[in-house]
mmCIF file of C-alpha atoms in Angstrom:
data_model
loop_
_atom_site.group_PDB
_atom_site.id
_atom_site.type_symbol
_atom_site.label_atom_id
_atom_site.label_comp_id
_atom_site.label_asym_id
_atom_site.label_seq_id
_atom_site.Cartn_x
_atom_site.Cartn_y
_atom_site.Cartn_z
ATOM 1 C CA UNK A 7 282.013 209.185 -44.456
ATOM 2 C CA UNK A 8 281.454 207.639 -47.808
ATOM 3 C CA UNK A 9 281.116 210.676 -50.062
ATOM 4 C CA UNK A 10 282.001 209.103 -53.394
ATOM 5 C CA UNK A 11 280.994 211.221 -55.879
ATOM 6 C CA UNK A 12 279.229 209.021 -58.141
ATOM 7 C CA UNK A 13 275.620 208.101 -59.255
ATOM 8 C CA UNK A 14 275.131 205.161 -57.198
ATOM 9 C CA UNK A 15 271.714 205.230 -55.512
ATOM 10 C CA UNK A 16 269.181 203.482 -53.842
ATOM 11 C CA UNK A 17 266.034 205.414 -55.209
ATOM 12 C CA UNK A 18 265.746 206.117 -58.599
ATOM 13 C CA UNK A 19 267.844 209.389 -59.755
ATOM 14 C CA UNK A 20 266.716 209.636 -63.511
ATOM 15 C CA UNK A 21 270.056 209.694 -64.606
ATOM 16 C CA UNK A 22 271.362 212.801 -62.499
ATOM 17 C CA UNK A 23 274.928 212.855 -60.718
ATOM 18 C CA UNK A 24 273.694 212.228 -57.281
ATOM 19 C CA UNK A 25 276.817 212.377 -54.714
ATOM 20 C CA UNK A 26 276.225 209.760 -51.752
ATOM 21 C CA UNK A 27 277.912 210.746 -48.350
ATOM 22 C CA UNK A 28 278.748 207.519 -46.874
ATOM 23 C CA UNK A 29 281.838 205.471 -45.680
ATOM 24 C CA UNK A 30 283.692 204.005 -48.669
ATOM 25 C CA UNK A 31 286.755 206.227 -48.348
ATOM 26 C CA UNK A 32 289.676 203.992 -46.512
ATOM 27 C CA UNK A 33 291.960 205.465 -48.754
ATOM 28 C CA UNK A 34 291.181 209.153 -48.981
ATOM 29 C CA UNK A 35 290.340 209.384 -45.200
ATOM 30 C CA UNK A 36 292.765 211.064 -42.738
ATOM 31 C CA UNK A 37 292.376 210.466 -38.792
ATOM 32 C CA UNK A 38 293.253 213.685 -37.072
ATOM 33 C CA UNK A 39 290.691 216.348 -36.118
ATOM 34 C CA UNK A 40 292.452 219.757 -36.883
ATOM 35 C CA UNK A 41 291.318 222.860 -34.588
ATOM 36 C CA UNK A 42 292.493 226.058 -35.597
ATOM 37 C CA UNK A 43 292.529 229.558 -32.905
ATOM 38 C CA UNK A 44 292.493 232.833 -34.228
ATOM 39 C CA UNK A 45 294.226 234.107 -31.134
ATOM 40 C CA UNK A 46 293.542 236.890 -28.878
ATOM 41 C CA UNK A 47 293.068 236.467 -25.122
ATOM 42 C CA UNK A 48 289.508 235.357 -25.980
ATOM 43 C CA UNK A 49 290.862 232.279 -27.665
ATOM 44 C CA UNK A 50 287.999 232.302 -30.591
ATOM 45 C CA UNK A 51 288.143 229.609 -32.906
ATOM 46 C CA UNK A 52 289.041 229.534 -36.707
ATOM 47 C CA UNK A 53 287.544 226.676 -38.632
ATOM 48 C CA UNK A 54 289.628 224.400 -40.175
ATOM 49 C CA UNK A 55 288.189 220.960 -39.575
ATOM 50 C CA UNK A 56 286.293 222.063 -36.167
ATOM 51 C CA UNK A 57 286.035 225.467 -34.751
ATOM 52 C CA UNK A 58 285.672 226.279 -31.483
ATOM 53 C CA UNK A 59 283.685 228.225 -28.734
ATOM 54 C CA UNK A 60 285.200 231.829 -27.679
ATOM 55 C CA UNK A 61 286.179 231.108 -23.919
ATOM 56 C CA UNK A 62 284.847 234.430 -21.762
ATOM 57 C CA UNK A 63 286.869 236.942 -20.935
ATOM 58 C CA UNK A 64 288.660 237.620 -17.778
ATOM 59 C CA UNK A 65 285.565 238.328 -14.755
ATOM 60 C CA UNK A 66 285.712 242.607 -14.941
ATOM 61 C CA UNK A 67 284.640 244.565 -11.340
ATOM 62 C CA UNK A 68 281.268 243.915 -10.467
ATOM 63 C CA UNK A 69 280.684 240.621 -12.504
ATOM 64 C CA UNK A 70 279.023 239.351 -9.566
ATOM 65 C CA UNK A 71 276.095 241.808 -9.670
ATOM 66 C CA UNK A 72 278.270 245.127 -9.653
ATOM 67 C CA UNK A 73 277.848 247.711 -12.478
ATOM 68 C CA UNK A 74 280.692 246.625 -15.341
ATOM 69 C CA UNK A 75 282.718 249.559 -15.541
ATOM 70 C CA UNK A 76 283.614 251.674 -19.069
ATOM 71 C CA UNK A 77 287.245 249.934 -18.679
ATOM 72 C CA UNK A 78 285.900 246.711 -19.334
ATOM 73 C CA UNK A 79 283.640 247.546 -22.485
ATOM 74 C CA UNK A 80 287.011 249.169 -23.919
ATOM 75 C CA UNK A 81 289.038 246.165 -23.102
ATOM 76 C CA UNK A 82 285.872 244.213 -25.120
ATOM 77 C CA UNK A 83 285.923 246.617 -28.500
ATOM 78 C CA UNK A 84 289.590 246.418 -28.105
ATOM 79 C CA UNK A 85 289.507 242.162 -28.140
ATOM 80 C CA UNK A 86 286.703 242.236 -30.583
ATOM 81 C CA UNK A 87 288.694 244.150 -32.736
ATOM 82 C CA UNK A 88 291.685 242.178 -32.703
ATOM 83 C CA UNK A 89 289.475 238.936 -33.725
ATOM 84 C CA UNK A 90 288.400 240.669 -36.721
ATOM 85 C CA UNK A 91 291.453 241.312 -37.598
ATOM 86 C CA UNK A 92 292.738 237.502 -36.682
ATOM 87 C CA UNK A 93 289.759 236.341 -39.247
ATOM 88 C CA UNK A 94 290.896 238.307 -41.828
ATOM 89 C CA UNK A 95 294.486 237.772 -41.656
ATOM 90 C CA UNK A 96 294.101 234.042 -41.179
ATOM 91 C CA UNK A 97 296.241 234.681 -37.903
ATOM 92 C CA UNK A 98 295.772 231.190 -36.064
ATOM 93 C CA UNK A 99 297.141 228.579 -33.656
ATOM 94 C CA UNK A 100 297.115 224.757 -34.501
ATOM 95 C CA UNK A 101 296.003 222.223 -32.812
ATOM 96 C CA UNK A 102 295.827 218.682 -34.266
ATOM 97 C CA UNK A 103 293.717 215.826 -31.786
ATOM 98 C CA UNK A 104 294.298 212.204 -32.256
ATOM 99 C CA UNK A 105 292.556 209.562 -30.817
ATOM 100 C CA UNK A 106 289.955 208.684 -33.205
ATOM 101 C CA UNK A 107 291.004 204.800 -34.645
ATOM 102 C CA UNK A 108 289.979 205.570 -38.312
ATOM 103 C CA UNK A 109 288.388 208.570 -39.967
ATOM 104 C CA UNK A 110 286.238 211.683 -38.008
ATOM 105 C CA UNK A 111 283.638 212.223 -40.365
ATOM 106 C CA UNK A 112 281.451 214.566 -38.298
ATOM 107 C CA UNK A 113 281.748 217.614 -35.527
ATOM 108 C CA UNK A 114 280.257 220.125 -33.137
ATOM 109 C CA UNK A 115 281.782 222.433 -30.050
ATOM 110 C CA UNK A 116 280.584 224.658 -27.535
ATOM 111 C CA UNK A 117 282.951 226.506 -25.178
ATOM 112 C CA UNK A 118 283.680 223.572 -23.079
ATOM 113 C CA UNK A 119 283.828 220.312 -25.170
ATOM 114 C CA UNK A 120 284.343 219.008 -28.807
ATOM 115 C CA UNK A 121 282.337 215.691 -30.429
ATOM 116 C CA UNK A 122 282.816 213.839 -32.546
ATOM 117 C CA UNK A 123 281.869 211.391 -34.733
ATOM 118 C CA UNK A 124 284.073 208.396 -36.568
ATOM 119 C CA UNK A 125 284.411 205.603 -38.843
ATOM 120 C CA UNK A 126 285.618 203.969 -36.190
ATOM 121 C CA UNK A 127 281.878 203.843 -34.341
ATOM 122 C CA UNK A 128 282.498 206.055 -31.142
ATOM 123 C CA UNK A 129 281.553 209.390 -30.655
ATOM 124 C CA UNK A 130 284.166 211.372 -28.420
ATOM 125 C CA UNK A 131 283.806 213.875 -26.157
ATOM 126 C CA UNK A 132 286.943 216.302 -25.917
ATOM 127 C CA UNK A 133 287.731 218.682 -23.499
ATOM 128 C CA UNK A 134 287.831 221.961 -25.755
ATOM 129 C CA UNK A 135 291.118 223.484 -23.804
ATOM 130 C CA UNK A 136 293.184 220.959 -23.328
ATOM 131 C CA UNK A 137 291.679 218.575 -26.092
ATOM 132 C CA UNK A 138 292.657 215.395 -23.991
ATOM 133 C CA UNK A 139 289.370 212.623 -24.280
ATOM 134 C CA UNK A 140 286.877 213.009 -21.319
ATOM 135 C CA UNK A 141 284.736 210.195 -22.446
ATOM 136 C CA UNK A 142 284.147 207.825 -25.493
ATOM 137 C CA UNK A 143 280.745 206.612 -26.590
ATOM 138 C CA UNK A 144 279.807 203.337 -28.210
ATOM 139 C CA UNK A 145 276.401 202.134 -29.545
ATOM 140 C CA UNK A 146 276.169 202.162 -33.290
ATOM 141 C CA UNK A 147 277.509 199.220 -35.010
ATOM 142 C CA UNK A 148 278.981 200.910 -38.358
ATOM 143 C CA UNK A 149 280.511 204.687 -38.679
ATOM 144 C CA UNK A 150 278.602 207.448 -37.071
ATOM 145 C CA UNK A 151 278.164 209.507 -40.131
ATOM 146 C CA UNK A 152 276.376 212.464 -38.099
ATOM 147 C CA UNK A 153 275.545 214.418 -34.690
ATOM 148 C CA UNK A 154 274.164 217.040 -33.335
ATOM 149 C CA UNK A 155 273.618 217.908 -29.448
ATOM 150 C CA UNK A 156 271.872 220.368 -27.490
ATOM 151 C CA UNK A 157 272.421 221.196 -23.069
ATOM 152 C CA UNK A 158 270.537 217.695 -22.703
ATOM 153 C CA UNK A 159 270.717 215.299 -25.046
ATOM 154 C CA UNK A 160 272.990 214.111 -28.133
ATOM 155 C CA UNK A 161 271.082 212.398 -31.760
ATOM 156 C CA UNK A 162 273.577 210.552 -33.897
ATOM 157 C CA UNK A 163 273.377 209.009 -37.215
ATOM 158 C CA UNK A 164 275.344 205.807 -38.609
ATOM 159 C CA UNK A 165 276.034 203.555 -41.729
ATOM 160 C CA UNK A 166 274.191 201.055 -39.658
ATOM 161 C CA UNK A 167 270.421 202.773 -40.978
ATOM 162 C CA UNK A 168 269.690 203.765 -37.131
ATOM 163 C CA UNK A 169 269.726 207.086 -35.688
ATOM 164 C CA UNK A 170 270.688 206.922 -31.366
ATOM 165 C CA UNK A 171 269.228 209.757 -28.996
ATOM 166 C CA UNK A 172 271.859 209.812 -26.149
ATOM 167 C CA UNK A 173 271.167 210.885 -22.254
ATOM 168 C CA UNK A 174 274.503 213.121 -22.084
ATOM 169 C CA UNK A 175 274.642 212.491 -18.466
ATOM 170 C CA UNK A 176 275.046 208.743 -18.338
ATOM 171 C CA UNK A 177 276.749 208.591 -21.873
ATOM 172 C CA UNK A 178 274.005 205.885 -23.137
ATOM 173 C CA UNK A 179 271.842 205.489 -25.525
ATOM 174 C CA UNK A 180 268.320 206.550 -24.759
ATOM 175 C CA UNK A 181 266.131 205.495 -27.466
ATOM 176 C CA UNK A 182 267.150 203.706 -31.160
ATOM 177 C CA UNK A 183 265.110 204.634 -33.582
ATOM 178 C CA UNK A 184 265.423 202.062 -36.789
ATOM 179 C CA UNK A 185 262.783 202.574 -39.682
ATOM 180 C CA UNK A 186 265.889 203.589 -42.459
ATOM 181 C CA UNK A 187 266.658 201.012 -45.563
ATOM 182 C CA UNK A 188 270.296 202.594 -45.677
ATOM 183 C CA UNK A 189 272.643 204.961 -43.619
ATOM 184 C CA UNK A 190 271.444 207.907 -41.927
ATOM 185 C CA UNK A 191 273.398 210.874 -43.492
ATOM 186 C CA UNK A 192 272.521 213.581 -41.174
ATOM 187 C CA UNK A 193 270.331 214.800 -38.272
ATOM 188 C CA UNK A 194 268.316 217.505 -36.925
ATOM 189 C CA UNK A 195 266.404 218.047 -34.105
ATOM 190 C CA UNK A 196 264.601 220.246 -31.863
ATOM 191 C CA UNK A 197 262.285 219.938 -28.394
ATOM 192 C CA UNK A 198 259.900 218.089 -30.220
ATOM 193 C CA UNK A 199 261.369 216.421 -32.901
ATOM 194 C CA UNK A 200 264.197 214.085 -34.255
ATOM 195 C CA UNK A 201 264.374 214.656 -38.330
ATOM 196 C CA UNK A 202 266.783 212.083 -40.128
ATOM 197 C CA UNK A 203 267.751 211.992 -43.844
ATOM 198 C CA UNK A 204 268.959 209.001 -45.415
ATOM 199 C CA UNK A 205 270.895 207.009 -48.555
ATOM 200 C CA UNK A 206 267.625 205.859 -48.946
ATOM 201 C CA UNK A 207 266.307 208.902 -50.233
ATOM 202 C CA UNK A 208 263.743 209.390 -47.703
ATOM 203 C CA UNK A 209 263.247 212.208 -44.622
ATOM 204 C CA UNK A 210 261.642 210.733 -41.431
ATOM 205 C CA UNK A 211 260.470 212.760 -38.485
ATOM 206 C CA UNK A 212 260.295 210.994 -35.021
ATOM 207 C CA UNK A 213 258.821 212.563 -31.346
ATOM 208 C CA UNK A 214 261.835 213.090 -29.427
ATOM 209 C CA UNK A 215 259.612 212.270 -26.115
ATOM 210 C CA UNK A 216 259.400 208.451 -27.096
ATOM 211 C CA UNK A 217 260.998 207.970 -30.110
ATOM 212 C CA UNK A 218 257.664 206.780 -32.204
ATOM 213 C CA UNK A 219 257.759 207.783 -35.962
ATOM 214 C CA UNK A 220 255.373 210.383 -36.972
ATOM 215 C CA UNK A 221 255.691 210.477 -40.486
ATOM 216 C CA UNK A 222 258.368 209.345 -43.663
ATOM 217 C CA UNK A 223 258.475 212.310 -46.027
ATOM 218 C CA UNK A 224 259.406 211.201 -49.933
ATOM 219 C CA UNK A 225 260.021 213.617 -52.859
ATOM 220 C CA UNK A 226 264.055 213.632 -53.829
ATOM 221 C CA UNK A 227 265.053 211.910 -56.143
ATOM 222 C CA UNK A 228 268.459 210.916 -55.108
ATOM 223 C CA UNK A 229 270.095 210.774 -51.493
ATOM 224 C CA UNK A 230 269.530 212.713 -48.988
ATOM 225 C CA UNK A 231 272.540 213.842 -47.767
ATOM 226 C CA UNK A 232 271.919 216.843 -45.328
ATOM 227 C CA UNK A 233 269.048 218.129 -43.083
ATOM 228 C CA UNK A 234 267.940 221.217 -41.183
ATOM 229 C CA UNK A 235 264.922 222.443 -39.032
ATOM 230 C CA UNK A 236 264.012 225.591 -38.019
ATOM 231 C CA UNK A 237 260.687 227.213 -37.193
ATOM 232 C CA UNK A 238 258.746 223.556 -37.889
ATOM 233 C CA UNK A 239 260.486 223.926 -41.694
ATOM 234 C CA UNK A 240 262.576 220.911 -42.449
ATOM 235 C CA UNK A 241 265.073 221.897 -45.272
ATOM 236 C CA UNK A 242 266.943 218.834 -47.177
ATOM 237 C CA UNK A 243 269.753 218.780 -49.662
ATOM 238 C CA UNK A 244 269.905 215.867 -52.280
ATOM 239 C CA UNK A 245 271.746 214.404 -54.652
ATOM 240 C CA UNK A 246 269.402 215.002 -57.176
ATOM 241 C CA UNK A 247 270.751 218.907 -57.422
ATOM 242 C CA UNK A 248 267.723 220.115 -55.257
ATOM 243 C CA UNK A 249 267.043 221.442 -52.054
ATOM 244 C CA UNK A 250 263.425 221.292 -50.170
ATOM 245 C CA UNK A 251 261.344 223.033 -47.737
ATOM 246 C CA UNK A 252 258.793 220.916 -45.709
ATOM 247 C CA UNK A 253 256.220 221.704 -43.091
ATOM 248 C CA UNK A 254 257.566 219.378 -40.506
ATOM 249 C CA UNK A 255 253.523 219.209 -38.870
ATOM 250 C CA UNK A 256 252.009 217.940 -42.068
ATOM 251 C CA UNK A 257 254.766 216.626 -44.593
ATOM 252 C CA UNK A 258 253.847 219.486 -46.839
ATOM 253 C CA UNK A 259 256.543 220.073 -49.359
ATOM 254 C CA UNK A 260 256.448 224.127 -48.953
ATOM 255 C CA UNK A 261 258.785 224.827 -51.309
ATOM 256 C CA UNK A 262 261.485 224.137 -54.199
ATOM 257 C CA UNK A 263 264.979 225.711 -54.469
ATOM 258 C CA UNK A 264 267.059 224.710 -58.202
ATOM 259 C CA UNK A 265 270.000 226.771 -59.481
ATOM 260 C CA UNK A 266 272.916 223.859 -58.751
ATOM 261 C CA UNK A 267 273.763 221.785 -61.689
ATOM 262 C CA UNK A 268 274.887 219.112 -59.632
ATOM 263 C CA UNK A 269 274.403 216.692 -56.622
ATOM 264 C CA UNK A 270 274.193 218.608 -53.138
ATOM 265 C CA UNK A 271 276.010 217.797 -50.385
ATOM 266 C CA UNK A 272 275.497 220.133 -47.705
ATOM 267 C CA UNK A 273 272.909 222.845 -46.367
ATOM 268 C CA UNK A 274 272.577 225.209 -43.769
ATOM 269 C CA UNK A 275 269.060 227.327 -42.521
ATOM 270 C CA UNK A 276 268.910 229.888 -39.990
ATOM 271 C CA UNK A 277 265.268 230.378 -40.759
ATOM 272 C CA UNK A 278 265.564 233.056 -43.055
ATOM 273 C CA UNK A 279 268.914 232.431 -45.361
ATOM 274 C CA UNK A 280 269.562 229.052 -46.799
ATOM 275 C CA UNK A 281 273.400 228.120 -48.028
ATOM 276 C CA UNK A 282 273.978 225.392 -49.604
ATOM 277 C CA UNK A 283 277.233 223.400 -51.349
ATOM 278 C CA UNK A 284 277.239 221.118 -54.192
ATOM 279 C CA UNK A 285 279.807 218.502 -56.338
ATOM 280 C CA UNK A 286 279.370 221.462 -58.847
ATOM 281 C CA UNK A 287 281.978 223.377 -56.867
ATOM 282 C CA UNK A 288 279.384 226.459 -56.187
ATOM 283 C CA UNK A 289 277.851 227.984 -52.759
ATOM 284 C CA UNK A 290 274.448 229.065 -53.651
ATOM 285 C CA UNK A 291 272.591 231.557 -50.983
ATOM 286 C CA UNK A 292 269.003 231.176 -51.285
ATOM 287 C CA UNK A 293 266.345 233.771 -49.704
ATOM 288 C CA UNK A 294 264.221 231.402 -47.617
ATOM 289 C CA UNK A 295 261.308 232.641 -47.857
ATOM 290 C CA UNK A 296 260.828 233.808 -51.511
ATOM 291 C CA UNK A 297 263.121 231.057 -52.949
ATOM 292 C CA UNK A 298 265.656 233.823 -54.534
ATOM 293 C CA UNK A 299 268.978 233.042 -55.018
ATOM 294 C CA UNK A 300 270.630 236.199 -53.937
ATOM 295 C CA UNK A 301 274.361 234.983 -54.537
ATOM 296 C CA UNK A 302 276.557 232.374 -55.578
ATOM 297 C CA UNK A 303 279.946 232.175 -54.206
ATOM 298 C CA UNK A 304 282.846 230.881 -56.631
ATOM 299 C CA UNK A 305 286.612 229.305 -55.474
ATOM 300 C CA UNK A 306 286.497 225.787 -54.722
ATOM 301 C CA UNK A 307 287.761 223.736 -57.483
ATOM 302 C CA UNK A 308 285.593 220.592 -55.851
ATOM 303 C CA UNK A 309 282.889 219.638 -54.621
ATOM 304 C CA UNK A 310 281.468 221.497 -51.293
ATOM 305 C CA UNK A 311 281.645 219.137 -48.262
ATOM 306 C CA UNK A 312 280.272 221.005 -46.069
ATOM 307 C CA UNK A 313 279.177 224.271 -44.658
ATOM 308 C CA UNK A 314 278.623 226.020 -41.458
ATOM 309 C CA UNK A 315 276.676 229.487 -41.243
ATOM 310 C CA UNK A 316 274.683 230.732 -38.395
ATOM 311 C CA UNK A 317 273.693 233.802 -39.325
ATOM 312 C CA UNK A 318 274.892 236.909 -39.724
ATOM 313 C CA UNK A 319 277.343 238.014 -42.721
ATOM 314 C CA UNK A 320 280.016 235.098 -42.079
ATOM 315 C CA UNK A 321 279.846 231.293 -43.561
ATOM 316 C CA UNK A 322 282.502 228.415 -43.994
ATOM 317 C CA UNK A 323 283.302 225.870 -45.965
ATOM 318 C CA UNK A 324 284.841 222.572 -46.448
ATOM 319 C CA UNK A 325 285.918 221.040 -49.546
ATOM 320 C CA UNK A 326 287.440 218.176 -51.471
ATOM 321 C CA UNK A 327 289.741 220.395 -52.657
ATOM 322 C CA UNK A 328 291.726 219.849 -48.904
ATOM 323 C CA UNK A 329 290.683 223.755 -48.587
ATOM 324 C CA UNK A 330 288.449 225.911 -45.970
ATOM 325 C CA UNK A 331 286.966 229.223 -47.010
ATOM 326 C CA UNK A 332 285.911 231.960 -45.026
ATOM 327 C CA UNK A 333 282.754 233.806 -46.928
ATOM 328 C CA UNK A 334 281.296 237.081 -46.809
ATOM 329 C CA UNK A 335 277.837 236.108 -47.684
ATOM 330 C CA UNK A 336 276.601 239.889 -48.683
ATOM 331 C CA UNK A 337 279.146 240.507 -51.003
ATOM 332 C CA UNK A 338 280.223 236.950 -51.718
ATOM 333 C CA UNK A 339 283.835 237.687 -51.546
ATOM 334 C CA UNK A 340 286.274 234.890 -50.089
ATOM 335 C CA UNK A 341 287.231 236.653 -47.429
ATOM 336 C CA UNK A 342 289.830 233.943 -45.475
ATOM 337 C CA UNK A 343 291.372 230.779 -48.193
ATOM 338 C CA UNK A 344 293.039 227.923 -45.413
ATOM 339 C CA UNK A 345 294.987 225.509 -47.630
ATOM 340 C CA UNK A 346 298.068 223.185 -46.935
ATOM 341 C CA UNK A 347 296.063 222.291 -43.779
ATOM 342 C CA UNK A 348 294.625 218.963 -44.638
ATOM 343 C CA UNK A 349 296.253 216.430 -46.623
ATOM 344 C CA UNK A 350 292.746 214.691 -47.339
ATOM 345 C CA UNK A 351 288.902 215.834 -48.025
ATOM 346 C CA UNK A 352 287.352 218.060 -45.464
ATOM 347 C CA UNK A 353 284.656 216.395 -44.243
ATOM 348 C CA UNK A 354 283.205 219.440 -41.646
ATOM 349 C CA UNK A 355 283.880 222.433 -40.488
ATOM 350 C CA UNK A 356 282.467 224.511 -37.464
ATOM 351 C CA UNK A 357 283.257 228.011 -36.120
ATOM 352 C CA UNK A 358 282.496 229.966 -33.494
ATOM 353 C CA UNK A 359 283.288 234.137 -33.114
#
């Protein structure tokens, strides 16, 4: 994705640094999609560029409607245990998947399947065990700079200003929704609605039923660069250093979150804890709803790509720096540093376990 850096805008930014996720980086880009396995028999996933979905374990007696005997919860403390351990020793297997034409810029797995998203314009679908290609997906004319899915449908964002809800089963695009002045950075959505963030500094909100937009929310400063919604609260990160809550139903701007000193480029929201990463190297973690920072986690030495957290104790993150991080929110210890994986930026990271 184009992730320069640099000041360049398309709103006014008042003079701030205001980091742009885009496409402009041919030469800092690498291809491959790097999955890392912290191993036990439940295969869980370690993130380096992607993480992956725990498969199940083995079926124990009675998984077909007979009583699950004390053998098998001892046999799952005794794997759970073991994947602790695997996260904190960075044990892990790796896997690199090629296939992509230029750069994978975005990411997301489930226990069955890996997507992605490229500079080359497809979305892939992976098979997440034996990572060969089960199906390739074409529809936006520039790089797909974002995804996200859910069991029925797929929303994708692209350099091209449109955003593409996909019918998974037929692999084509269901509705285009075009209303954007510059590339879509990232998307969010839920039963009801599609939110989109853009280079154009605005937030729009669409009905996922038919695709109509319901309303454009303005208020950054500077690019918009990441999205989430939970609970009808839309939370944005910008490039002008701040993040936002808004009331997805009325465009109400609920709250304001400062403490970075520099552009943001990532944000995640569980509905209660907000993490966010910025160009000035820092992970703040932000009390949703009282607006409290309640840490700030220190060791990248560039700016933070990206971020995945879904609750619980346990975040990663990407950087520029070519490193993932393993975080203990709480204490805001580093509790897993991956480096010498990537020879290029980090551009996301998922994780599953």
């Amino acid at each position: 994705m184009e992730d320069t850096g640099a000041s360049s805008s398309a709103c006014s930014t008042g003079g701030m640094n205001t980091p742009t996720i885009g496409e402009d980086l041919r030469q800092q880009a690498e291809h491959p999609l790097v999955v890392g396995y912290a191993g036990s028999s439940l295969r869980p996933a370690l993130a380096l560029q992607h993480m992956v979905a725990p498969s199940p374990p083995p079926p124990a007696d009675g998984a077909h409607g007979g009583r699950v005997r004390g053998a098998d919860w001892r046999h799952l403390f005794q794997q759970r245990r073991q994947l602790d351990r695997n996260w904190a020793q960075g044990v892990a297997d790796m896997h690199v998947i090629t296939g992509h034409g230029d750069s994978v810029y975005c990411v997301q797995a489930d226990h069955d399947k890996i997507v992605t998203g490229s500079r080359d314009r497809t979305v892939k679908v992976w098979d997440s065990r034996t990572f060969e290609c089960l199906r390739t997906l074409a529809g936006h004319d520039a790089s797909v700079l974002c995804l996200k899915y859910d069991a029925s449908a797929m929303v994708t964002g692209s350099s091209d200003a449109t955003v593409i809800l996909w019918d998974w089963e037929s692999g084509t695009p269901a509705l285009r929704l075009a209303s954007h002045s510059a590339g879509v950075l990232d998307v969010a959505f839920d039963a009801e609605y599609i939110v989109s963030c853009s280079k154009d500094c605005s937030i729009k909100v669409w009905q996922r039923s038919t695709g109509k937009l319901v309303r454009t929310i303005l208020g950054h400063r500077g690019p918009v660069n990441a999205v989430q919604l939970r609970d009808s609260r839309i939370v944005s990160a910008s490039g002008d250093s701040l993040i936002k809550m808004w009331d997805i139903r009325t465009g109400e701007l609920l709250r304001t979150f400062a403490g970075h000193t520099r552009g943001l480029a990532c944000v995640q929201f569980d509905g209660k804890t907000i993490v966010s990463g910025s160009s000035d190297q820092l992970i703040k973690v932000w009390d949703a709803d009282s607006g409290r920072c309640l840490q700030t986690l220190r060791g990248h030495t560039d700016l933070v790509r990206t971020l995945h957290f879904n609750g619980g104790r346990r975040a990663v993150s990407g950087s520029y720096d070519q490193s993932i991080k393993v975080w203990d929110i709480v204490t805001g210890q580093c509790t897993l540093d991956l480096k010498d994986v990537h020879t290029s930026w980090v551009f996301d990271v998922q994780f599953s376990a």
